């Protein structure tokens, strides 16, 4: 049972355009969401996060939108740059009981930004 | 500031053996989390240690264990290795607020191959 789903394994975007990466979740207990970027042969790098009490968080070229009613999360990158080419993971955190938290990842979307 | 370091970077073991992986967090970070990445299951949370105590735990069998020392360095142990344990094992450190809400910094990982 995949609680966090990234339905697009890959995405290609022209340089300068907007990249939109999507993530759906099923567990209504998730209260904190994160996006990570991963280059080959490196560990993931934190990009941006959002608490469930917000619906938008912006950091430079990166904006994360949260639609709790739809259980949907998206990451917008504007403008896209070739250096953004990487695998992007969304992740969600919830209290699994007695104050113990878990972090659940999607399978990732490979973004290719074409110069 | 030195990043998160993991040793060894590569490891080959046979079924039934045990293995210990090491993670040195960023100086001043008190939380260390461990993750397993495989092609089939993606990134999965193993456990998190904070101030020498396991604070959060994922859904892995008891063969996977860990500990944290007073200098925040952490080790992860897998006993009775199975072929399915072949994976990239990542550790991440953070200052240690509520789990996963503080920015996590990942190491490059240890690639474990079980033959």
mmCIF file of C-alpha atoms in Angstrom:
data_model
loop_
_atom_site.group_PDB
_atom_site.id
_atom_site.type_symbol
_atom_site.label_atom_id
_atom_site.label_comp_id
_atom_site.label_asym_id
_atom_site.label_seq_id
_atom_site.Cartn_x
_atom_site.Cartn_y
_atom_site.Cartn_z
ATOM 1 C CA UNK A 1 0.000 0.000 0.000
ATOM 2 C CA UNK A 2 1.760 3.084 -1.298
ATOM 3 C CA UNK A 3 0.761 6.015 0.875
ATOM 4 C CA UNK A 4 2.724 8.575 -1.136
ATOM 5 C CA UNK A 5 2.547 8.359 -4.909
ATOM 6 C CA UNK A 6 4.392 10.175 -7.629
ATOM 7 C CA UNK A 7 2.579 8.981 -10.704
ATOM 8 C CA UNK A 8 4.945 10.452 -13.266
ATOM 9 C CA UNK A 9 8.262 8.583 -13.331
ATOM 10 C CA UNK A 10 9.753 11.221 -15.624
ATOM 11 C CA UNK A 11 9.188 14.751 -16.885
ATOM 12 C CA UNK A 12 10.934 16.787 -19.588
ATOM 13 C CA UNK A 13 10.767 20.580 -19.640
ATOM 14 C CA UNK A 14 12.410 23.264 -21.720
ATOM 15 C CA UNK A 15 14.846 25.578 -19.976
ATOM 16 C CA UNK A 16 13.111 28.723 -18.738
ATOM 17 C CA UNK A 17 9.681 27.094 -18.560
ATOM 18 C CA UNK A 18 7.807 25.960 -15.464
ATOM 19 C CA UNK A 19 8.309 22.449 -14.104
ATOM 20 C CA UNK A 20 5.410 21.014 -12.127
ATOM 21 C CA UNK A 21 5.978 17.840 -10.151
ATOM 22 C CA UNK A 22 3.013 16.171 -8.530
ATOM 23 C CA UNK A 23 2.514 13.973 -5.521
ATOM 24 C CA UNK A 24 -0.621 12.338 -4.100
ATOM 25 C CA UNK A 25 -1.054 10.841 -0.665
ATOM 26 C CA UNK A 26 -3.646 8.688 1.034
ATOM 27 C CA UNK A 27 -2.920 9.047 4.752
ATOM 28 C CA UNK A 28 -4.892 11.962 6.184
ATOM 29 C CA UNK A 29 -2.629 11.906 9.263
ATOM 30 C CA UNK A 30 0.330 13.304 7.301
ATOM 31 C CA UNK A 31 1.001 16.776 8.693
ATOM 32 C CA UNK A 32 4.344 17.726 7.204
ATOM 33 C CA UNK A 33 5.491 17.408 3.621
ATOM 34 C CA UNK A 34 8.926 17.724 2.052
ATOM 35 C CA UNK A 35 10.572 17.697 -1.337
ATOM 36 C CA UNK A 36 14.088 16.371 -1.923
ATOM 37 C CA UNK A 37 16.284 16.452 -4.984
ATOM 38 C CA UNK A 38 18.770 13.702 -5.767
ATOM 39 C CA UNK A 39 21.636 13.646 -8.223
ATOM 40 C CA UNK A 40 23.224 10.311 -9.208
ATOM 41 C CA UNK A 41 25.788 8.988 -6.723
ATOM 42 C CA UNK A 42 24.805 11.597 -4.123
ATOM 43 C CA UNK A 43 22.464 11.589 -1.142
ATOM 44 C CA UNK A 44 19.165 13.490 -1.390
ATOM 45 C CA UNK A 45 19.203 17.235 -0.793
ATOM 46 C CA UNK A 46 16.369 18.975 1.009
ATOM 47 C CA UNK A 47 14.554 21.487 -1.187
ATOM 48 C CA UNK A 48 11.448 22.808 0.479
ATOM 49 C CA UNK A 49 8.787 21.782 2.962
ATOM 50 C CA UNK A 50 5.270 22.676 4.015
ATOM 51 C CA UNK A 51 3.201 22.143 7.103
ATOM 52 C CA UNK A 52 -0.374 20.951 6.766
ATOM 53 C CA UNK A 53 -1.615 24.209 8.257
ATOM 54 C CA UNK A 54 -0.430 26.057 5.149
ATOM 55 C CA UNK A 55 -1.377 25.736 1.511
ATOM 56 C CA UNK A 56 1.681 27.338 -0.059
ATOM 57 C CA UNK A 57 5.344 27.829 0.689
ATOM 58 C CA UNK A 58 7.800 29.654 -1.529
ATOM 59 C CA UNK A 59 11.590 29.703 -1.591
ATOM 60 C CA UNK A 60 13.178 31.417 -4.540
ATOM 61 C CA UNK A 61 12.368 29.519 -7.713
ATOM 62 C CA UNK A 62 10.653 26.733 -5.768
ATOM 63 C CA UNK A 63 7.040 26.797 -4.580
ATOM 64 C CA UNK A 64 5.175 23.956 -2.945
ATOM 65 C CA UNK A 65 1.378 23.860 -2.989
ATOM 66 C CA UNK A 66 -0.709 21.694 -0.707
ATOM 67 C CA UNK A 67 -4.344 20.805 -1.362
ATOM 68 C CA UNK A 68 -5.459 18.872 1.709
ATOM 69 C CA UNK A 69 -8.955 18.140 0.475
ATOM 70 C CA UNK A 70 -7.528 16.501 -2.631
ATOM 71 C CA UNK A 71 -4.572 15.021 -0.731
ATOM 72 C CA UNK A 72 -2.338 16.474 -3.390
ATOM 73 C CA UNK A 73 1.028 18.188 -3.276
ATOM 74 C CA UNK A 74 2.889 19.881 -6.095
ATOM 75 C CA UNK A 75 6.294 21.452 -6.576
ATOM 76 C CA UNK A 76 6.674 24.289 -9.061
ATOM 77 C CA UNK A 77 10.089 25.307 -10.343
ATOM 78 C CA UNK A 78 10.157 28.622 -12.195
ATOM 79 C CA UNK A 79 12.153 29.172 -14.310
ATOM 80 C CA UNK A 80 13.578 25.699 -14.838
ATOM 81 C CA UNK A 81 17.337 25.443 -15.336
ATOM 82 C CA UNK A 82 19.476 22.591 -16.688
ATOM 83 C CA UNK A 83 21.014 22.168 -13.216
ATOM 84 C CA UNK A 84 17.563 21.247 -11.931
ATOM 85 C CA UNK A 85 17.777 17.950 -13.819
ATOM 86 C CA UNK A 86 17.608 15.328 -11.075
ATOM 87 C CA UNK A 87 15.234 12.906 -9.395
ATOM 88 C CA UNK A 88 12.721 14.619 -7.132
ATOM 89 C CA UNK A 89 11.168 12.829 -4.174
ATOM 90 C CA UNK A 90 8.195 13.985 -2.183
ATOM 91 C CA UNK A 91 7.921 12.768 1.387
ATOM 92 C CA UNK A 92 5.324 13.023 4.125
ATOM 93 C CA UNK A 93 5.543 12.729 7.884
ATOM 94 C CA UNK A 94 2.937 11.564 10.385
ATOM 95 C CA UNK A 95 2.732 10.546 14.002
ATOM 96 C CA UNK A 96 2.411 6.764 13.796
ATOM 97 C CA UNK A 97 1.321 6.599 17.422
ATOM 98 C CA UNK A 98 2.616 7.517 20.869
ATOM 99 C CA UNK A 99 4.607 10.425 19.475
ATOM 100 C CA UNK A 100 6.616 8.250 17.101
ATOM 101 C CA UNK A 101 6.958 9.785 13.665
ATOM 102 C CA UNK A 102 7.562 8.158 10.320
ATOM 103 C CA UNK A 103 8.666 9.588 6.997
ATOM 104 C CA UNK A 104 7.207 8.059 3.849
ATOM 105 C CA UNK A 105 8.659 8.741 0.406
ATOM 106 C CA UNK A 106 7.243 8.623 -3.083
ATOM 107 C CA UNK A 107 9.143 6.665 -5.728
ATOM 108 C CA UNK A 108 10.474 9.817 -7.362
ATOM 109 C CA UNK A 109 10.114 11.751 -10.623
ATOM 110 C CA UNK A 110 13.097 12.200 -12.901
ATOM 111 C CA UNK A 111 13.131 15.764 -14.210
ATOM 112 C CA UNK A 112 15.094 16.580 -17.337
ATOM 113 C CA UNK A 113 15.477 20.247 -18.226
ATOM 114 C CA UNK A 114 16.403 20.641 -21.878
ATOM 115 C CA UNK A 115 18.659 23.596 -22.761
ATOM 116 C CA UNK B 1 31.463 22.807 7.735
ATOM 117 C CA UNK B 2 32.072 19.141 7.011
ATOM 118 C CA UNK B 3 29.112 17.203 5.680
ATOM 119 C CA UNK B 4 27.673 13.875 6.746
ATOM 120 C CA UNK B 5 30.139 11.060 6.230
ATOM 121 C CA UNK B 6 29.373 7.379 5.894
ATOM 122 C CA UNK B 7 31.750 4.459 6.023
ATOM 123 C CA UNK B 8 32.370 2.249 4.264
ATOM 124 C CA UNK B 9 31.117 3.474 0.907
ATOM 125 C CA UNK B 10 30.876 -0.015 -0.569
ATOM 126 C CA UNK B 11 30.473 -3.387 1.073
ATOM 127 C CA UNK B 12 30.003 -6.940 -0.162
ATOM 128 C CA UNK B 13 28.701 -9.601 2.206
ATOM 129 C CA UNK B 14 27.196 -13.073 1.905
ATOM 130 C CA UNK B 15 23.827 -14.288 3.117
ATOM 131 C CA UNK B 16 23.685 -14.995 6.814
ATOM 132 C CA UNK B 17 26.488 -12.618 7.736
ATOM 133 C CA UNK B 18 26.014 -9.420 9.684
ATOM 134 C CA UNK B 19 27.147 -5.926 8.815
ATOM 135 C CA UNK B 20 27.742 -2.642 10.634
ATOM 136 C CA UNK B 21 27.569 0.704 8.873
ATOM 137 C CA UNK B 22 28.780 3.966 10.346
ATOM 138 C CA UNK B 23 27.543 7.547 10.057
ATOM 139 C CA UNK B 24 29.201 10.717 11.335
ATOM 140 C CA UNK B 25 26.774 13.634 11.439
ATOM 141 C CA UNK B 26 27.467 17.295 10.875
ATOM 142 C CA UNK B 27 29.058 18.865 13.931
ATOM 143 C CA UNK B 28 26.387 20.057 16.348
ATOM 144 C CA UNK B 29 23.658 17.854 14.909
ATOM 145 C CA UNK B 30 22.020 15.578 17.447
ATOM 146 C CA UNK B 31 19.630 13.623 15.252
ATOM 147 C CA UNK B 32 20.664 10.841 12.878
ATOM 148 C CA UNK B 33 18.198 9.016 10.661
ATOM 149 C CA UNK B 34 18.792 5.953 8.535
ATOM 150 C CA UNK B 35 17.157 5.079 5.229
ATOM 151 C CA UNK B 36 17.228 2.182 2.782
ATOM 152 C CA UNK B 37 16.963 2.792 -0.947
ATOM 153 C CA UNK B 38 16.216 -0.025 -3.379
ATOM 154 C CA UNK B 39 14.999 0.043 -6.994
ATOM 155 C CA UNK B 40 11.793 -1.755 -6.059
ATOM 156 C CA UNK B 41 10.757 -0.098 -2.807
ATOM 157 C CA UNK B 42 12.411 3.281 -3.240
ATOM 158 C CA UNK B 43 13.484 5.251 -0.197
ATOM 159 C CA UNK B 44 12.296 3.829 3.123
ATOM 160 C CA UNK B 45 12.798 5.183 6.624
ATOM 161 C CA UNK B 46 14.522 2.793 9.003
ATOM 162 C CA UNK B 47 14.896 4.668 12.296
ATOM 163 C CA UNK B 48 15.987 7.897 13.901
ATOM 164 C CA UNK B 49 18.254 8.445 16.865
ATOM 165 C CA UNK B 50 18.348 11.550 19.010
ATOM 166 C CA UNK B 51 20.553 12.004 22.065
ATOM 167 C CA UNK B 52 21.559 8.314 22.043
ATOM 168 C CA UNK B 53 17.931 7.130 22.059
ATOM 169 C CA UNK B 54 15.881 5.664 19.253
ATOM 170 C CA UNK B 55 13.154 8.254 18.866
ATOM 171 C CA UNK B 56 11.329 7.038 15.770
ATOM 172 C CA UNK B 57 11.162 3.756 13.914
ATOM 173 C CA UNK B 58 10.019 2.586 10.508
ATOM 174 C CA UNK B 59 8.563 -0.767 9.547
ATOM 175 C CA UNK B 60 11.635 -2.942 9.323
ATOM 176 C CA UNK B 61 12.253 -6.288 11.057
ATOM 177 C CA UNK B 62 14.310 -6.567 14.199
ATOM 178 C CA UNK B 63 17.340 -7.681 12.162
ATOM 179 C CA UNK B 64 17.863 -3.993 11.533
ATOM 180 C CA UNK B 65 19.122 -2.165 14.587
ATOM 181 C CA UNK B 66 21.119 0.890 15.401
ATOM 182 C CA UNK B 67 22.696 2.936 18.106
ATOM 183 C CA UNK B 68 24.005 6.397 18.682
ATOM 184 C CA UNK B 69 27.013 7.424 20.697
ATOM 185 C CA UNK B 70 27.492 10.434 22.951
ATOM 186 C CA UNK B 71 29.267 12.302 20.128
ATOM 187 C CA UNK B 72 26.146 11.747 17.951
ATOM 188 C CA UNK B 73 27.912 9.310 15.638
ATOM 189 C CA UNK B 74 25.614 6.450 14.748
ATOM 190 C CA UNK B 75 25.959 2.868 13.641
ATOM 191 C CA UNK B 76 23.447 0.647 11.925
ATOM 192 C CA UNK B 77 23.623 -3.127 12.155
ATOM 193 C CA UNK B 78 21.924 -5.721 9.998
ATOM 194 C CA UNK B 79 22.100 -9.289 11.207
ATOM 195 C CA UNK B 80 21.480 -12.499 9.254
ATOM 196 C CA UNK B 81 21.743 -10.764 5.911
ATOM 197 C CA UNK B 82 19.320 -11.661 3.148
ATOM 198 C CA UNK B 83 19.649 -11.068 -0.590
ATOM 199 C CA UNK B 84 16.892 -8.471 -0.345
ATOM 200 C CA UNK B 85 19.002 -6.373 1.989
ATOM 201 C CA UNK B 86 21.142 -5.313 -0.959
ATOM 202 C CA UNK B 87 20.564 -1.586 -1.114
ATOM 203 C CA UNK B 88 21.973 1.878 -0.717
ATOM 204 C CA UNK B 89 21.862 2.811 2.960
ATOM 205 C CA UNK B 90 21.683 6.516 3.606
ATOM 206 C CA UNK B 91 22.008 8.404 6.809
ATOM 207 C CA UNK B 92 20.945 11.971 7.429
ATOM 208 C CA UNK B 93 21.612 14.358 10.267
ATOM 209 C CA UNK B 94 19.718 17.344 11.590
ATOM 210 C CA UNK B 95 19.802 19.624 14.602
ATOM 211 C CA UNK B 96 17.048 17.595 16.191
ATOM 212 C CA UNK B 97 13.740 19.392 16.403
ATOM 213 C CA UNK B 98 10.594 17.396 15.829
ATOM 214 C CA UNK B 99 11.584 14.584 13.532
ATOM 215 C CA UNK B 100 11.863 15.545 9.874
ATOM 216 C CA UNK B 101 10.872 19.203 10.338
ATOM 217 C CA UNK B 102 14.456 20.310 10.800
ATOM 218 C CA UNK B 103 16.413 20.227 7.561
ATOM 219 C CA UNK B 104 18.063 16.873 7.086
ATOM 220 C CA UNK B 105 21.478 16.635 5.434
ATOM 221 C CA UNK B 106 22.198 13.334 3.778
ATOM 222 C CA UNK B 107 25.447 11.482 3.436
ATOM 223 C CA UNK B 108 26.521 9.832 0.171
ATOM 224 C CA UNK B 109 25.385 6.406 1.334
ATOM 225 C CA UNK B 110 26.850 2.952 1.758
ATOM 226 C CA UNK B 111 26.203 0.532 -1.099
ATOM 227 C CA UNK B 112 25.666 -2.935 0.399
ATOM 228 C CA UNK B 113 25.644 -5.970 -1.857
ATOM 229 C CA UNK B 114 24.584 -9.317 -0.409
ATOM 230 C CA UNK B 115 25.647 -12.390 -2.391
#
